[in-house]
Tab-separated table of C-alpha atoms and ligand atoms in Angstrom:
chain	number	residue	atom	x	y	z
A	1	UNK	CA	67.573	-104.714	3.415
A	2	UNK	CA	67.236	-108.326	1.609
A	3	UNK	CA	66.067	-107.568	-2.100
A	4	UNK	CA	63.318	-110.146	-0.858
A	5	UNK	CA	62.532	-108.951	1.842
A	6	UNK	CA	62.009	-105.450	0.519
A	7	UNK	CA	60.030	-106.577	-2.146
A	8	UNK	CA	57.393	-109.083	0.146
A	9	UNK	CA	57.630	-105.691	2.183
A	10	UNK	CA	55.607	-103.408	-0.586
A	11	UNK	CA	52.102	-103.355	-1.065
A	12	UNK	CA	49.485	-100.836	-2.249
A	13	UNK	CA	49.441	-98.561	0.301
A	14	UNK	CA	45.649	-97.088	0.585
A	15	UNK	CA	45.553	-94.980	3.670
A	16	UNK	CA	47.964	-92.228	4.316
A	17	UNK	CA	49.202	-90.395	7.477
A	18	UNK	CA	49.227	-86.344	6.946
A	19	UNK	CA	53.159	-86.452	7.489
A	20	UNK	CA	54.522	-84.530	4.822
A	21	UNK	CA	57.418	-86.321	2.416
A	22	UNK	CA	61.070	-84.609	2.361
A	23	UNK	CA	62.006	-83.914	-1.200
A	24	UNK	CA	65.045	-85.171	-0.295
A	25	UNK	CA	63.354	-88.742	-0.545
A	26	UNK	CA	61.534	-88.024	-3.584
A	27	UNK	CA	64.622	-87.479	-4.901
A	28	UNK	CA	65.985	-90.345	-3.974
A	29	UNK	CA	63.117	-92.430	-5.661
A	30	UNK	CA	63.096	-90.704	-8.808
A	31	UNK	CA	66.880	-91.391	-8.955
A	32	UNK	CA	66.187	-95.199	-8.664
A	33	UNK	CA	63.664	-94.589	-11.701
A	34	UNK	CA	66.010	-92.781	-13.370
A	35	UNK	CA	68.378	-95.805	-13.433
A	36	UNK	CA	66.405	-97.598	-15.037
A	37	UNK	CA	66.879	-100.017	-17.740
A	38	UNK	CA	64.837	-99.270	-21.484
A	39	UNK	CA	65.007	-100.858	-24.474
A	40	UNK	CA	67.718	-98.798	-26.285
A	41	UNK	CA	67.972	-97.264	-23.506
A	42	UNK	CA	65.374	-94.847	-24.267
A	43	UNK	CA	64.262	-93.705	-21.294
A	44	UNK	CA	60.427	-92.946	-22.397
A	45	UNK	CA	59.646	-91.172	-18.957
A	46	UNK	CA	59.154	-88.194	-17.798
A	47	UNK	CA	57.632	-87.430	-13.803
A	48	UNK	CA	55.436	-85.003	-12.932
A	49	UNK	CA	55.191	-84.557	-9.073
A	50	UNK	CA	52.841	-83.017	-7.275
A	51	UNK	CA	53.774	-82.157	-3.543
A	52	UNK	CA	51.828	-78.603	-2.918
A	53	UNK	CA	48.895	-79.858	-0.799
A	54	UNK	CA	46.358	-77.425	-2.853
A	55	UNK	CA	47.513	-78.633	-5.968
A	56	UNK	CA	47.409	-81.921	-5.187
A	57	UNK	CA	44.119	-81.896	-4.034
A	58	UNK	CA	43.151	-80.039	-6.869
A	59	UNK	CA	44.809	-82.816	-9.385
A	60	UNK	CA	43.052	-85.216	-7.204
A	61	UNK	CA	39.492	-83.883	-7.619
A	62	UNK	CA	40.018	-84.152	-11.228
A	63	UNK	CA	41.479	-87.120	-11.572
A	64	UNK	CA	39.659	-89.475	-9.243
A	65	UNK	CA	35.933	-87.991	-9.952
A	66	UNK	CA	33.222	-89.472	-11.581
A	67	UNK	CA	33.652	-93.249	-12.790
A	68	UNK	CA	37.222	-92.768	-11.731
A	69	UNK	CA	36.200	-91.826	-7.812
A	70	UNK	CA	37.258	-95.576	-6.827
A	71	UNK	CA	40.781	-94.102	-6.411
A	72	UNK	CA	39.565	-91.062	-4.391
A	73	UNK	CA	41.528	-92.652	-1.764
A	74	UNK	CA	44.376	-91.139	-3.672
A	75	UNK	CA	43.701	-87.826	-2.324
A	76	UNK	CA	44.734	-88.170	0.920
A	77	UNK	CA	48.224	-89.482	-0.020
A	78	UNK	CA	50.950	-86.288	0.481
A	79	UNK	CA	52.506	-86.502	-2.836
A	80	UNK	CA	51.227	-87.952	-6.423
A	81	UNK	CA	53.299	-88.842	-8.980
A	82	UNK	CA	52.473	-88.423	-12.619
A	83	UNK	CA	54.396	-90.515	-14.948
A	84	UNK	CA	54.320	-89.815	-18.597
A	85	UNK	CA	55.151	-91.595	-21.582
A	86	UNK	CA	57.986	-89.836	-23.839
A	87	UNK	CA	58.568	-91.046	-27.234
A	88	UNK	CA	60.897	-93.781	-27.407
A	89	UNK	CA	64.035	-93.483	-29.553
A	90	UNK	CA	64.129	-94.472	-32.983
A	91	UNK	CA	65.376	-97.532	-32.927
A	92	UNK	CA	63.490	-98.836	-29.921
A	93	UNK	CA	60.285	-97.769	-31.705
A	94	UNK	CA	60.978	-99.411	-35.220
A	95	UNK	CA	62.117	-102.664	-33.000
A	96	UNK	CA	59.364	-102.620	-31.196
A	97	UNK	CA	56.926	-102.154	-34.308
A	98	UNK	CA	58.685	-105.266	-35.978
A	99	UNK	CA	58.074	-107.033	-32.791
A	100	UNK	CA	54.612	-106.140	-32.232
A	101	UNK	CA	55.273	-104.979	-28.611
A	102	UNK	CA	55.220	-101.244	-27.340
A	103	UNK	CA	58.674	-101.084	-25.589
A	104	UNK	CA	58.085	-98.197	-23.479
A	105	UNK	CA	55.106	-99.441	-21.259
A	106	UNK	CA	57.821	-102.283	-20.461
A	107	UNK	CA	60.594	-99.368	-19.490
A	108	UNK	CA	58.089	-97.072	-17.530
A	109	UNK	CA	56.848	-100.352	-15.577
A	110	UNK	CA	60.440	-101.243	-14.686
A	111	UNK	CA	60.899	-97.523	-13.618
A	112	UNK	CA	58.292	-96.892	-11.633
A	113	UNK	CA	58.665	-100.288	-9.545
A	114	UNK	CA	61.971	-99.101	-9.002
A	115	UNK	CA	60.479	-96.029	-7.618
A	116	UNK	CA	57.933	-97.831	-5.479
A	117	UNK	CA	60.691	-100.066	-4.053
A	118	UNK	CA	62.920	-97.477	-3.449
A	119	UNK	CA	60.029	-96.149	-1.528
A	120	UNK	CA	59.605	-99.237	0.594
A	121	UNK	CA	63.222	-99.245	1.658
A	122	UNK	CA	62.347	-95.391	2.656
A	123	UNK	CA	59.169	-96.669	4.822
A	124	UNK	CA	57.358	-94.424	2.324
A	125	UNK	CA	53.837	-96.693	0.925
A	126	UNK	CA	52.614	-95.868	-2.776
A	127	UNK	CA	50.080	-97.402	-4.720
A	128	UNK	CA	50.060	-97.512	-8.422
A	129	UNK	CA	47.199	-96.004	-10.471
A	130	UNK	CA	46.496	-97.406	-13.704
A	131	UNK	CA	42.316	-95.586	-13.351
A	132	UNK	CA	42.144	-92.233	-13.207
A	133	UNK	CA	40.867	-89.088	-15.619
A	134	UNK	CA	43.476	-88.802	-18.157
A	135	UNK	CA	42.288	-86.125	-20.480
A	136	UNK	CA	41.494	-83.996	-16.974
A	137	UNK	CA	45.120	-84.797	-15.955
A	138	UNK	CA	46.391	-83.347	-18.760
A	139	UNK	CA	44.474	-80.352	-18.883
A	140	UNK	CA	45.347	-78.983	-15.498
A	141	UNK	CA	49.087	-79.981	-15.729
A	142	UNK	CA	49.187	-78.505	-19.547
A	143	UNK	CA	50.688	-82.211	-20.648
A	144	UNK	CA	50.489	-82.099	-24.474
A	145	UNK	CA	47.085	-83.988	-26.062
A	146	UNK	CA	49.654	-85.863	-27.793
A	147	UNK	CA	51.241	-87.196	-24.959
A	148	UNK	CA	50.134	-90.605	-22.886
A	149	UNK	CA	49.984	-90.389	-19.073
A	150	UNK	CA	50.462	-94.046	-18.191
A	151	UNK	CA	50.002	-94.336	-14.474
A	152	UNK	CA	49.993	-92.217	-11.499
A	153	UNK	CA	52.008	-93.359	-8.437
A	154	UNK	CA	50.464	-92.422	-4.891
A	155	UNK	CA	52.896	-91.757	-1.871
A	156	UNK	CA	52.969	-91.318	1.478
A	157	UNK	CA	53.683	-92.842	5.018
A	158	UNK	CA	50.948	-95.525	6.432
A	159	UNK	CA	49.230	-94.681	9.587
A	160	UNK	CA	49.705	-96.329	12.714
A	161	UNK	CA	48.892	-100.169	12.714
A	162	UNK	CA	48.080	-99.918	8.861
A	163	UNK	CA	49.981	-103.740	8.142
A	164	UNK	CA	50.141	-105.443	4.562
A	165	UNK	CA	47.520	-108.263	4.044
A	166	UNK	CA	48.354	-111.253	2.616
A	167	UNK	CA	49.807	-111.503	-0.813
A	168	UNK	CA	47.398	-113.364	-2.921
A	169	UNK	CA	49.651	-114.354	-5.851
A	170	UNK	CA	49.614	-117.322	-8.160
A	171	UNK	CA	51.999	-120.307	-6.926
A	172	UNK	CA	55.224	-120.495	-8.789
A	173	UNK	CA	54.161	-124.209	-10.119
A	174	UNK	CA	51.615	-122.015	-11.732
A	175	UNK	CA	53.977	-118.983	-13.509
A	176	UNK	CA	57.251	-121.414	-14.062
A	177	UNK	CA	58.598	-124.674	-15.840
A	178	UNK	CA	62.050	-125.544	-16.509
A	179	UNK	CA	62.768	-126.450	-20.030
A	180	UNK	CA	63.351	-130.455	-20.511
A	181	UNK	CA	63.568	-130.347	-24.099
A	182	UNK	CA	59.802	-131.697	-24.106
A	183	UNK	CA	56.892	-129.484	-25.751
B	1	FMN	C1	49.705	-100.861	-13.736
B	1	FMN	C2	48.977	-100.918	-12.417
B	1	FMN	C3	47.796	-100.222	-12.260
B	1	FMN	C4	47.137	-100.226	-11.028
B	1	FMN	N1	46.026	-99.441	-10.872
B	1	FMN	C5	45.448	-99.377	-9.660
B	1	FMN	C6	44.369	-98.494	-9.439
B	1	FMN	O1	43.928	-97.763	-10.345
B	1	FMN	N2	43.808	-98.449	-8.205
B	1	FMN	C7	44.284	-99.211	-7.171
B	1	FMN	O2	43.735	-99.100	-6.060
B	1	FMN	N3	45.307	-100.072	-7.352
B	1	FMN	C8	45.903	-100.161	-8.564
B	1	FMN	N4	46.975	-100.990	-8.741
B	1	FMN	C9	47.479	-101.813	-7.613
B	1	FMN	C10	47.100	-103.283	-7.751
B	1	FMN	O3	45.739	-103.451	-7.504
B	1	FMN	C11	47.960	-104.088	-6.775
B	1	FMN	O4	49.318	-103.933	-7.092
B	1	FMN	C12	47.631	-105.598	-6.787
B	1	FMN	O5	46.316	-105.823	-6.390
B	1	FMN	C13	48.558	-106.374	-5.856
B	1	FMN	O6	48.499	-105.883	-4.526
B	1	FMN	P1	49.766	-105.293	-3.768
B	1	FMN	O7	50.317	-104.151	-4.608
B	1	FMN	O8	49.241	-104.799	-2.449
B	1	FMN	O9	50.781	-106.371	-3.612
B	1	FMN	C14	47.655	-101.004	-9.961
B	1	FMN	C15	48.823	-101.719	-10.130
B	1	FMN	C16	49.500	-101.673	-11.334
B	1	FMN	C17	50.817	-102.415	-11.462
């Protein structure tokens, strides 16, 4: 498929059919994550997935209750995702210190969109999660306290006449200039 394409092609998907997702093609996404680029090539991820239908459910209830239960939706999705932060390599941390910026939320956002994308071309829909009930999340998966759970990725095929809306982005005048030598 186009690159493009693909990409206008992927939105949050929000409603999920029951059809179960081959591990094969989990496999295939996490491979696309897992090629990945990271500053220093750290790779600061780790994935968690969650494909058993009672412990997904379970992970679900905990994660999405309470001021978090906007994302309930979530449950009905097949598979969740969990993606966890790993400490960066030395060097990427010290440059990223000196620069102010925390490398590894750059690397795990490249990752997982590779992920989500690779889902796409799959006809697989996922939504990312940035709201959910982190400390619960850890608890039942037994993810150190230490540790940062960034995002959770949901997954699974859309129902029948589910279509993407329109995608309400800025305009590129808006997000670009070409340099002129002028500031
Ligand atoms: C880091 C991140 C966190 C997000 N968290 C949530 C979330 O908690 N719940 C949700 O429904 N959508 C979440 N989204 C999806 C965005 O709302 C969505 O990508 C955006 O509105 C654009 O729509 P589209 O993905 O359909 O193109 C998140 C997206 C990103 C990248």
């Amino acid at each position: 498929m186009d690159f493009l394409e693909l990409v206008k092609k992927r939105f949050s998907l929000r409603k999920y059919s029951s059809k179960k997702i081959d591990r094969e093609l989990i496999e295939k996404c996490l491979e696309a994550a897992r090629l990945a680029p990271s500053a220093c090539n750290s790779q600061p991820w780790y994935f968690i997935v969650v494909d058993d239908e009672k412990l997904k459910n379970d992970l679900a209830d905990i994660a999405f209750s309470g001021i978090y239960s906007s994302n309930s939706f979530a449950k009905k999705a097949p598979v969740l995702v969990v993606v966890v932060n790993e400490k960066s390599n030395y060097v990427a941390r010290v440059g990223g210190f000196l620069r102010g910026t925390q490398y590894s939320l750059i690397d795990i956002g490249i990752a997982v969109e590779h992920f989500v994308l690779q889902a796409q071309e799959l006809g697989i829909g996922t939504c990312w999660l940035g709201w959910f009930n982190e400390k619960g999340v850890k608890r039942y998966l037994g993810i150190p306290k230490s540790k940062k759970v960034e995002a959770i990725v949901s997954m699974g095929y859309p129902p029948e006449g589910v279509v993407p809306g329109e995608k309400k982005r800025k305009n590129l005048d808006e997000i670009r200039k070409y340099f002129t030598g002028e500031r």
